[in-house]
Coordinates of C-alpha atoms and ligand atoms in Angstrom, one line a residue:
M1 CA -187.6 -88.9 44.7
N2 CA -185.5 -91.1 46.7
T3 CA -187.0 -94.0 48.6
R4 CA -186.5 -93.4 52.3
R5 CA -183.3 -94.9 53.6
K6 CA -181.2 -94.7 56.7
F7 CA -179.1 -91.7 57.5
L8 CA -176.0 -91.6 55.4
T9 CA -173.8 -89.4 57.4
G10 CA -170.5 -90.3 55.9
A11 CA -167.7 -92.1 57.7
A12 CA -166.0 -88.9 58.8
V13 CA -169.0 -87.5 60.7
T14 CA -168.6 -88.3 64.4
M15 CA -171.3 -88.0 66.9
A16 CA -169.9 -86.1 70.0
A17 CA -171.4 -89.0 72.0
A18 CA -172.5 -92.4 70.7
G19 CA -176.2 -92.4 70.5
V20 CA -178.6 -90.1 72.1
S21 CA -179.9 -90.9 75.6
R22 CA -183.5 -90.5 76.6
H23 CA -182.4 -87.8 79.0
A24 CA -180.6 -85.9 76.3
L25 CA -183.7 -85.9 74.2
A26 CA -185.2 -83.4 76.6
G27 CA -182.1 -81.1 76.4
L28 CA -179.8 -79.9 73.9
P29 CA -179.1 -82.1 70.8
E30 CA -175.6 -83.4 70.7
P31 CA -173.6 -81.3 68.2
V32 CA -172.4 -83.2 65.1
I33 CA -168.8 -82.3 64.1
Q34 CA -167.3 -82.8 60.7
N35 CA -163.6 -83.6 60.4
S36 CA -163.3 -83.9 56.6
P37 CA -163.2 -81.2 53.9
N38 CA -164.3 -83.6 51.3
T39 CA -167.7 -83.6 49.6
Q40 CA -170.0 -85.8 51.7
K41 CA -172.7 -88.0 50.3
P42 CA -176.2 -86.5 50.2
L43 CA -178.0 -86.8 53.5
I44 CA -181.1 -89.0 52.8
P45 CA -183.9 -87.9 55.2
N46 CA -184.7 -90.5 57.9
S47 CA -187.5 -88.5 59.4
G48 CA -190.1 -85.9 58.3
R49 CA -191.2 -85.5 54.7
D50 CA -189.1 -87.0 51.9
Y51 CA -187.1 -84.9 49.4
N52 CA -184.2 -85.2 47.0
P53 CA -181.2 -84.0 49.0
V54 CA -178.5 -81.6 47.9
V55 CA -174.8 -82.3 47.6
T56 CA -172.6 -79.5 49.2
L57 CA -169.4 -79.1 47.3
N58 CA -166.5 -79.9 49.8
G59 CA -169.2 -79.8 52.5
W60 CA -171.9 -81.7 54.3
T61 CA -175.5 -81.5 55.5
L62 CA -176.3 -81.2 59.3
P63 CA -178.3 -84.2 60.7
W64 CA -181.3 -83.2 62.8
R65 CA -183.3 -84.7 65.6
M66 CA -187.1 -84.8 65.4
N67 CA -188.6 -83.6 68.7
N68 CA -192.4 -83.6 68.9
G69 CA -192.8 -82.6 65.2
V70 CA -190.0 -80.0 65.4
K71 CA -186.7 -80.5 63.5
E72 CA -183.9 -79.6 65.9
F73 CA -180.4 -78.7 64.7
H74 CA -177.4 -77.7 66.8
L75 CA -174.9 -75.3 65.3
V76 CA -171.6 -74.6 67.2
A77 CA -169.8 -71.3 66.2
E78 CA -166.1 -72.0 66.8
P79 CA -162.6 -71.6 65.6
V80 CA -161.7 -74.3 63.0
V81 CA -158.8 -75.4 60.9
R82 CA -159.9 -75.7 57.3
E83 CA -157.8 -77.4 54.7
M84 CA -158.4 -75.1 51.7
A85 CA -156.3 -77.3 49.4
P86 CA -153.8 -80.1 50.0
G87 CA -150.8 -78.3 51.6
F88 CA -152.7 -75.2 52.6
K89 CA -154.6 -75.0 55.9
A90 CA -156.3 -71.9 57.2
H91 CA -157.2 -71.0 60.8
L92 CA -160.8 -69.8 60.3
W93 CA -164.0 -69.4 62.3
G94 CA -166.9 -71.6 61.3
Y95 CA -169.5 -74.0 62.5
N96 CA -169.3 -77.6 63.7
G97 CA -165.7 -78.2 62.7
Q98 CA -165.7 -76.6 59.3
S99 CA -166.0 -73.4 57.3
P100 CA -168.5 -72.9 55.8
G101 CA -170.9 -74.5 58.3
P102 CA -173.0 -77.5 57.4
T103 CA -175.9 -77.1 54.9
I104 CA -179.3 -77.2 56.6
E105 CA -182.0 -78.9 54.6
V106 CA -185.7 -78.8 55.5
V107 CA -189.1 -79.0 53.8
E108 CA -191.5 -76.1 53.2
G109 CA -193.8 -76.0 56.3
D110 CA -191.3 -77.7 58.6
K111 CA -191.1 -76.3 62.2
V112 CA -187.5 -75.7 62.9
R113 CA -185.5 -75.2 66.1
I114 CA -181.9 -74.3 65.8
F115 CA -179.7 -74.2 68.9
V116 CA -176.6 -71.9 68.4
T117 CA -173.7 -72.4 70.8
N118 CA -171.1 -69.7 70.8
K119 CA -167.5 -71.0 71.3
L120 CA -165.9 -67.9 69.7
P121 CA -163.9 -65.4 71.8
E122 CA -166.5 -62.7 71.0
H123 CA -170.3 -62.5 70.7
T124 CA -172.1 -63.6 67.6
S125 CA -175.6 -64.1 66.1
I126 CA -177.1 -65.8 63.1
H127 CA -179.1 -64.1 60.4
W128 CA -181.2 -66.5 58.2
H129 CA -180.7 -64.6 54.9
G130 CA -183.8 -64.6 52.7
Q131 CA -186.2 -66.4 55.1
R132 CA -189.7 -65.3 56.1
L133 CA -189.7 -65.5 59.9
P134 CA -190.8 -63.6 63.0
N135 CA -188.9 -60.4 63.5
G136 CA -187.3 -61.6 66.7
M137 CA -185.7 -64.5 64.8
D138 CA -184.0 -62.5 62.1
G139 CA -180.7 -62.5 63.9
V140 CA -179.5 -58.9 63.7
A141 CA -177.7 -58.4 67.0
G142 CA -178.8 -55.2 68.7
L143 CA -181.9 -54.9 66.4
N144 CA -183.8 -58.2 66.7
Q145 CA -182.1 -59.8 69.7
P146 CA -179.1 -59.2 72.1
A147 CA -175.9 -60.8 70.7
I148 CA -175.1 -64.3 71.8
P149 CA -172.3 -63.9 74.4
S150 CA -169.2 -66.1 74.3
G151 CA -170.0 -69.4 76.0
K152 CA -173.8 -69.1 75.7
T153 CA -176.4 -71.0 73.6
F154 CA -179.4 -69.2 72.0
V155 CA -182.4 -70.9 70.3
Y156 CA -184.0 -69.8 67.0
E157 CA -187.5 -71.1 66.2
F158 CA -189.5 -70.6 63.0
T159 CA -191.4 -72.3 60.3
A160 CA -189.7 -72.7 56.9
R161 CA -192.5 -70.8 55.1
R162 CA -191.3 -70.7 51.5
P163 CA -189.3 -73.2 49.4
G164 CA -185.9 -72.0 48.1
T165 CA -182.2 -71.5 48.6
F166 CA -181.0 -69.4 51.5
M167 CA -177.8 -68.6 53.4
Y168 CA -176.9 -68.1 57.0
H169 CA -174.2 -65.9 58.5
P170 CA -173.5 -63.8 61.6
H171 CA -175.1 -60.3 62.0
A172 CA -172.7 -59.3 64.7
D173 CA -169.2 -58.0 64.0
E174 CA -169.9 -59.1 60.5
M175 CA -166.8 -57.8 58.8
T176 CA -164.6 -59.9 61.0
Q177 CA -166.8 -63.0 61.3
M178 CA -167.5 -63.3 57.6
A179 CA -163.9 -62.5 56.7
M180 CA -163.0 -65.4 59.0
G181 CA -165.3 -67.8 57.2
M182 CA -168.6 -67.9 59.1
M183 CA -171.4 -68.8 56.7
G184 CA -173.5 -71.6 55.6
F185 CA -176.2 -72.8 53.1
W186 CA -179.9 -73.5 53.8
V187 CA -182.2 -75.3 51.4
T188 CA -186.0 -75.5 51.9
H189 CA -187.4 -78.2 49.5
P190 CA -191.0 -77.7 48.3
K191 CA -193.6 -79.8 50.2
E192 CA -195.4 -80.8 47.0
K193 CA -194.9 -80.5 43.2
H194 CA -194.3 -76.8 42.5
P195 CA -195.0 -75.3 39.1
D196 CA -191.6 -73.5 39.0
I197 CA -189.4 -76.1 40.7
D198 CA -188.5 -79.1 38.6
E199 CA -187.2 -82.4 39.8
V200 CA -183.5 -82.9 39.1
N201 CA -181.1 -85.8 39.1
R202 CA -178.2 -83.9 40.8
D203 CA -178.5 -80.9 43.0
F204 CA -175.2 -79.2 44.1
C205 CA -174.7 -76.1 46.2
F206 CA -171.8 -74.0 47.4
L207 CA -170.9 -70.5 48.7
L208 CA -168.5 -68.1 47.1
N209 CA -166.1 -66.8 49.8
S210 CA -162.8 -64.9 49.9
F211 CA -160.0 -64.4 52.4
D212 CA -156.8 -62.3 52.7
I213 CA -154.1 -64.7 53.9
D214 CA -150.5 -63.7 53.4
P215 CA -148.4 -66.4 51.9
G216 CA -146.8 -68.4 54.7
S217 CA -149.4 -67.4 57.3
Y218 CA -152.6 -69.2 58.5
T219 CA -155.0 -66.6 59.6
P220 CA -157.1 -64.3 57.4
K221 CA -156.7 -60.5 57.9
P222 CA -160.2 -59.5 59.1
A223 CA -159.7 -55.8 58.4
T224 CA -159.3 -56.3 54.6
M225 CA -162.1 -54.6 52.8
L226 CA -161.7 -55.4 49.1
D227 CA -158.2 -56.6 48.4
F228 CA -158.6 -60.3 49.1
N229 CA -156.1 -62.8 47.7
I230 CA -157.8 -66.1 48.2
W231 CA -160.9 -66.7 46.1
A232 CA -162.7 -69.8 47.3
W233 CA -165.7 -72.0 46.8
N234 CA -166.9 -73.3 50.2
S235 CA -163.5 -72.3 51.7
R236 CA -161.6 -74.5 49.1
V237 CA -159.4 -73.3 46.2
F238 CA -158.6 -75.2 43.0
P239 CA -157.1 -77.8 42.8
G240 CA -158.7 -78.4 46.2
I241 CA -162.3 -78.0 44.9
D242 CA -164.0 -81.4 44.1
T243 CA -165.3 -81.9 40.6
L244 CA -169.0 -82.1 39.9
N245 CA -169.6 -85.6 38.6
V246 CA -172.8 -86.3 36.7
R247 CA -174.3 -88.8 34.4
L248 CA -174.9 -88.0 30.7
N249 CA -178.4 -86.5 30.3
D250 CA -178.8 -85.8 34.0
K251 CA -180.8 -82.7 34.8
V252 CA -178.4 -80.8 37.0
R253 CA -179.1 -77.9 39.5
I254 CA -176.3 -75.8 41.0
R255 CA -177.1 -73.3 43.7
V256 CA -174.4 -70.6 44.2
G257 CA -174.5 -68.1 47.0
N258 CA -172.1 -65.1 47.2
L259 CA -170.9 -64.0 50.6
T260 CA -167.7 -62.3 49.3
M261 CA -167.3 -58.5 48.9
T262 CA -167.4 -58.5 45.1
N263 CA -169.4 -60.0 42.3
H264 CA -168.5 -63.2 40.5
P265 CA -169.6 -64.0 36.9
I266 CA -169.9 -67.8 37.1
H267 CA -169.3 -69.5 33.8
L268 CA -170.0 -73.0 32.6
H269 CA -168.5 -74.6 29.5
G270 CA -170.2 -76.8 27.0
H271 CA -173.8 -76.2 28.0
E272 CA -176.4 -73.5 28.4
F273 CA -178.4 -73.0 31.6
H274 CA -181.5 -71.3 33.0
I275 CA -181.6 -69.2 36.2
T276 CA -184.3 -71.1 38.0
G277 CA -184.1 -69.4 41.3
T278 CA -182.7 -66.5 43.3
D279 CA -182.7 -65.9 47.1
G280 CA -186.2 -64.4 46.4
G281 CA -187.5 -67.9 45.3
P282 CA -188.0 -69.8 42.1
T283 CA -188.1 -67.7 38.9
P284 CA -191.4 -68.0 36.9
K285 CA -190.7 -70.2 33.9
A286 CA -191.8 -67.5 31.4
T287 CA -189.0 -65.2 32.6
R288 CA -186.1 -67.7 31.9
W289 CA -183.6 -67.5 29.0
Y290 CA -180.4 -69.3 28.3
E291 CA -177.1 -68.1 29.6
V292 CA -173.6 -69.6 29.9
T293 CA -172.4 -67.0 32.5
T294 CA -174.4 -65.5 35.3
D295 CA -173.2 -62.7 37.6
V296 CA -173.7 -63.5 41.2
A297 CA -173.6 -60.2 43.1
V298 CA -172.7 -59.6 46.7
G299 CA -175.3 -61.1 49.0
Q300 CA -177.1 -62.9 46.2
M301 CA -177.9 -66.5 45.4
R302 CA -178.3 -67.8 41.8
Q303 CA -179.7 -71.2 41.1
I304 CA -178.9 -72.6 37.6
E305 CA -180.2 -75.7 35.8
F306 CA -179.2 -77.5 32.6
L307 CA -179.3 -80.8 30.8
A308 CA -175.8 -82.4 31.0
D309 CA -176.0 -83.7 27.4
E310 CA -172.4 -83.3 26.3
E311 CA -169.9 -85.8 27.5
G312 CA -166.5 -84.5 28.7
D313 CA -164.6 -82.5 31.2
W314 CA -166.0 -79.0 31.2
A315 CA -164.5 -76.1 33.0
F316 CA -166.8 -74.3 35.5
H317 CA -165.3 -71.1 37.0
C318 CA -165.5 -67.5 37.9
H319 CA -164.8 -65.4 34.8
K320 CA -162.8 -62.7 36.6
S321 CA -159.4 -64.1 35.7
H322 CA -157.7 -63.0 38.8
H323 CA -160.2 -65.0 40.8
T324 CA -158.8 -68.2 39.2
M325 CA -155.5 -67.5 40.9
N326 CA -154.2 -68.3 44.4
A327 CA -152.4 -65.9 46.8
M328 CA -151.3 -63.5 44.1
G329 CA -149.1 -60.5 44.8
H330 CA -150.9 -57.3 43.9
D331 CA -147.9 -55.1 43.0
L332 CA -146.2 -57.1 40.2
A333 CA -144.5 -54.9 37.7
N334 CA -145.6 -55.4 34.1
L335 CA -142.7 -57.1 32.4
I336 CA -144.4 -58.4 29.2
G337 CA -142.1 -57.7 26.3
V338 CA -139.2 -56.6 28.5
D339 CA -135.9 -58.1 27.5
H340 CA -134.2 -59.4 30.6
R341 CA -131.1 -60.9 28.8
G342 CA -128.0 -59.8 30.6
L343 CA -129.9 -57.9 33.3
A344 CA -130.7 -60.9 35.5
G345 CA -127.1 -61.8 35.9
K346 CA -126.2 -58.3 37.0
I347 CA -129.1 -58.1 39.5
K348 CA -128.2 -61.5 40.9
K349 CA -124.8 -60.1 41.9
I350 CA -126.6 -57.6 44.1
I351 CA -129.7 -59.6 45.1
P352 CA -128.9 -63.4 45.4
G353 CA -131.8 -65.5 44.2
Y354 CA -133.3 -62.9 41.9
M355 CA -135.4 -64.4 39.2
A356 CA -136.5 -62.7 36.1
M357 CA -140.2 -63.5 35.3
G358 CA -143.2 -62.4 33.4
E359 CA -141.5 -61.3 30.1
R360 CA -143.3 -63.9 28.1
G361 CA -146.5 -63.8 30.2
M362 CA -147.2 -65.6 33.4
A363 CA -147.5 -69.2 32.3
D364 CA -143.9 -69.8 33.2
M365 CA -144.9 -69.4 36.8
T366 CA -146.4 -72.9 36.8
E367 CA -143.1 -74.5 35.8
M368 CA -140.8 -72.4 38.0
E369 CA -139.1 -74.2 40.8
M370 CA -139.7 -71.3 43.1
P371 CA -139.4 -72.1 46.8
L372 CA -142.7 -71.3 48.5
P373 CA -143.2 -70.3 52.1
V374 CA -144.8 -73.0 54.3
N375 CA -148.6 -73.4 54.0
T376 CA -148.8 -71.8 50.6
I377 CA -150.0 -73.2 47.3
P378 CA -148.8 -71.9 43.9
M379 CA -150.7 -69.1 42.2
M380 CA -151.8 -71.2 39.2
T381 CA -151.6 -75.0 39.5
G382 CA -153.5 -78.2 38.9
D383 CA -152.4 -80.7 36.3
G384 CA -154.7 -82.0 33.6
P385 CA -154.1 -84.8 31.0
Y386 CA -152.4 -82.3 28.7
G387 CA -150.3 -80.3 31.2
S388 CA -150.9 -77.6 33.8
L389 CA -154.3 -75.9 33.8
E390 CA -152.7 -72.7 35.0
M391 CA -155.7 -72.1 37.3
G392 CA -156.4 -71.6 41.0
G393 CA -159.1 -70.2 43.2
M394 CA -162.7 -70.3 41.9
F395 CA -162.3 -73.2 39.3
T396 CA -163.4 -76.7 39.0
V397 CA -164.6 -79.2 36.4
L398 CA -168.1 -80.6 35.5
K399 CA -167.5 -84.2 34.5
V400 CA -170.3 -85.6 32.3
R401 CA -170.0 -89.4 31.8
K402 CA -172.2 -92.0 30.1
D403 CA -171.2 -94.6 32.6
Q404 CA -171.6 -92.6 35.8
A405 CA -174.1 -94.6 37.9
P406 CA -177.3 -92.7 39.0
N407 CA -176.4 -92.2 42.7
D408 CA -172.6 -92.2 42.2
Y409 CA -170.7 -89.0 42.9
K410 CA -167.2 -90.5 42.3
N411 CA -164.6 -88.7 40.1
S412 CA -164.0 -91.1 37.2
G413 CA -160.7 -89.5 36.1
W414 CA -160.0 -87.6 32.8
F415 CA -162.3 -87.8 29.9
K416 CA -161.1 -90.0 27.0
Q417 CA -161.8 -87.9 24.0
P418 CA -162.9 -89.9 20.9
A419 CA -160.2 -90.1 18.2
G420 CA -160.1 -87.1 15.9
T421 CA -162.0 -84.7 18.2
R422 CA -159.1 -82.8 19.9
A423 CA -157.5 -79.5 18.7
Y424 CA -154.3 -80.5 16.8
E425 CA -151.2 -78.9 15.5
W426 CA -151.1 -77.7 11.9
K427 CA -148.1 -79.4 10.2
G428 CA -148.6 -78.3 6.6
A429 CA -147.0 -75.3 4.8
M430 CA -147.4 -71.8 6.3
P431 CA -148.5 -69.2 3.7
A432 CA -146.5 -65.9 3.6
V433 CA -147.9 -63.2 5.9
K434 CA -149.8 -60.5 4.0
R435 CA -150.2 -57.3 5.8
S436 CA -153.3 -55.2 5.5
N437 CA -152.3 -51.7 4.3
N438 CA -155.3 -50.1 5.9
A439 CA -155.5 -51.9 9.2
G440 CA -157.6 -50.1 11.7
E441 CA -159.6 -48.2 9.0
S442 CA -163.3 -48.8 8.4
A443 CA -164.2 -51.2 5.6
T444 CA -165.6 -48.5 3.4
N445 CA -163.2 -46.0 1.9
R446 CA -163.4 -42.5 3.2
V447 CA -162.7 -39.4 1.2
Q448 CA -160.5 -37.2 3.3
S449 CA -160.7 -33.6 2.2
K450 CA -158.8 -32.0 5.1
P451 CA -156.3 -33.2 7.7
E452 CA -157.9 -35.0 10.6
V453 CA -158.0 -33.2 13.9
E454 CA -158.2 -35.5 16.9
V455 CA -159.8 -33.3 19.4
Q456 CA -161.2 -29.8 19.0
V457 CA -161.4 -28.0 22.3
K458 CA -163.5 -24.9 22.8
K459 CA -163.1 -23.1 26.0
P460 CA -166.3 -22.2 27.8
G461 CA -167.2 -18.6 27.1
T462 CA -165.4 -18.4 23.8
T463 CA -168.3 -20.0 21.8
N464 CA -170.1 -17.9 19.3
H465 CA -173.2 -20.0 19.5
K466 CA -176.4 -17.9 19.1
H467 CA -179.6 -19.4 20.5
Ligands
CU501 CU1 -164.9 -64.1 41.0

């Protein structure tokens, strides 16, 4: 556990007013607004019970005010401009200056009061996904409460009854408001040592989210149901997603919540992990087994833990390969194997600027000097020490380093692989190719007495079965 220290709010966090006056203490807490899309330092608690804080990937934790033993937070639902990657800004809806909203961190048993101010052009509400709370605090507009009208502030009050990882999001015009980026993370730390919750050295969290933003435009299309083109972690896309920087032999926890409209098999290289928690709470230890990929379904949270005992730069990504792409067109013709020679020149006479692509696969896309519309990033990008990674979207790197200091989250650059430990080119003689003459057959010989018939169809009614 950390020794108690002063608030570390990060340089980019600005208080809406300097300090809190005695008068203000009786009223609404000043909202804290975040201007930066960078991963902020963990927020060391300065009041209430102590805990080991989380690090929100490309995000931040909301500071609170203690008021007569109640932790008070102020969320402001509002339109925001979110930088999703350098060179690509999106006009989203979020909370307190960013999408997703800030992470809320409390301790099991904490009394919590959340003021929600609605600065959107339409009504909203907040549902506290996974929490045990009074029915009137569950946030389903129309069912549990009237929606929060534009311009009004509502107050949610409940006790954080069970430890775990939760999410928050509107439950009013959900399709629009979630498609616009309204969501956030909530972590309730255990109040004492819990048999199924281990202490870890690094505790990361982020949400999976997706958008449909046409290349060259800024605003997501809220009516899109499944055909999204931007696959993001905390409203960032690779190479805009920060790396997870850890020290060799750190025990690492990563909490991943899915508020997209499809599932994401999240895959870690170089290590095996346990699922130590879901949005239902910590998983009993006897139920855990090792995985390297875990599917996070829609509306689910999965919490993974592992020992980072292999030094290096390890890919960490969604295993749906079109989710590691940015702004991809959905109607590309299949050109693999098509010989364009001679054709491109002829087409160019009719369509100036025509470019043949895809006949050797899509990797050439990363080298193509194709003019992009403003506010658009290439489909597959991000350079590593050995060239383009040909990745976008839901991808980042786990960096395990011997010399990473215990509370340091800095990116230390590319891993220097020890000599003789990298894949290398074969430069010796190539043996002649031998072709198998029974390729595709089973390994054991078959005696074929009559010609094979692929399918035998019997029309209903013509069978001479006798039962
Ligand atoms: Cu995915």
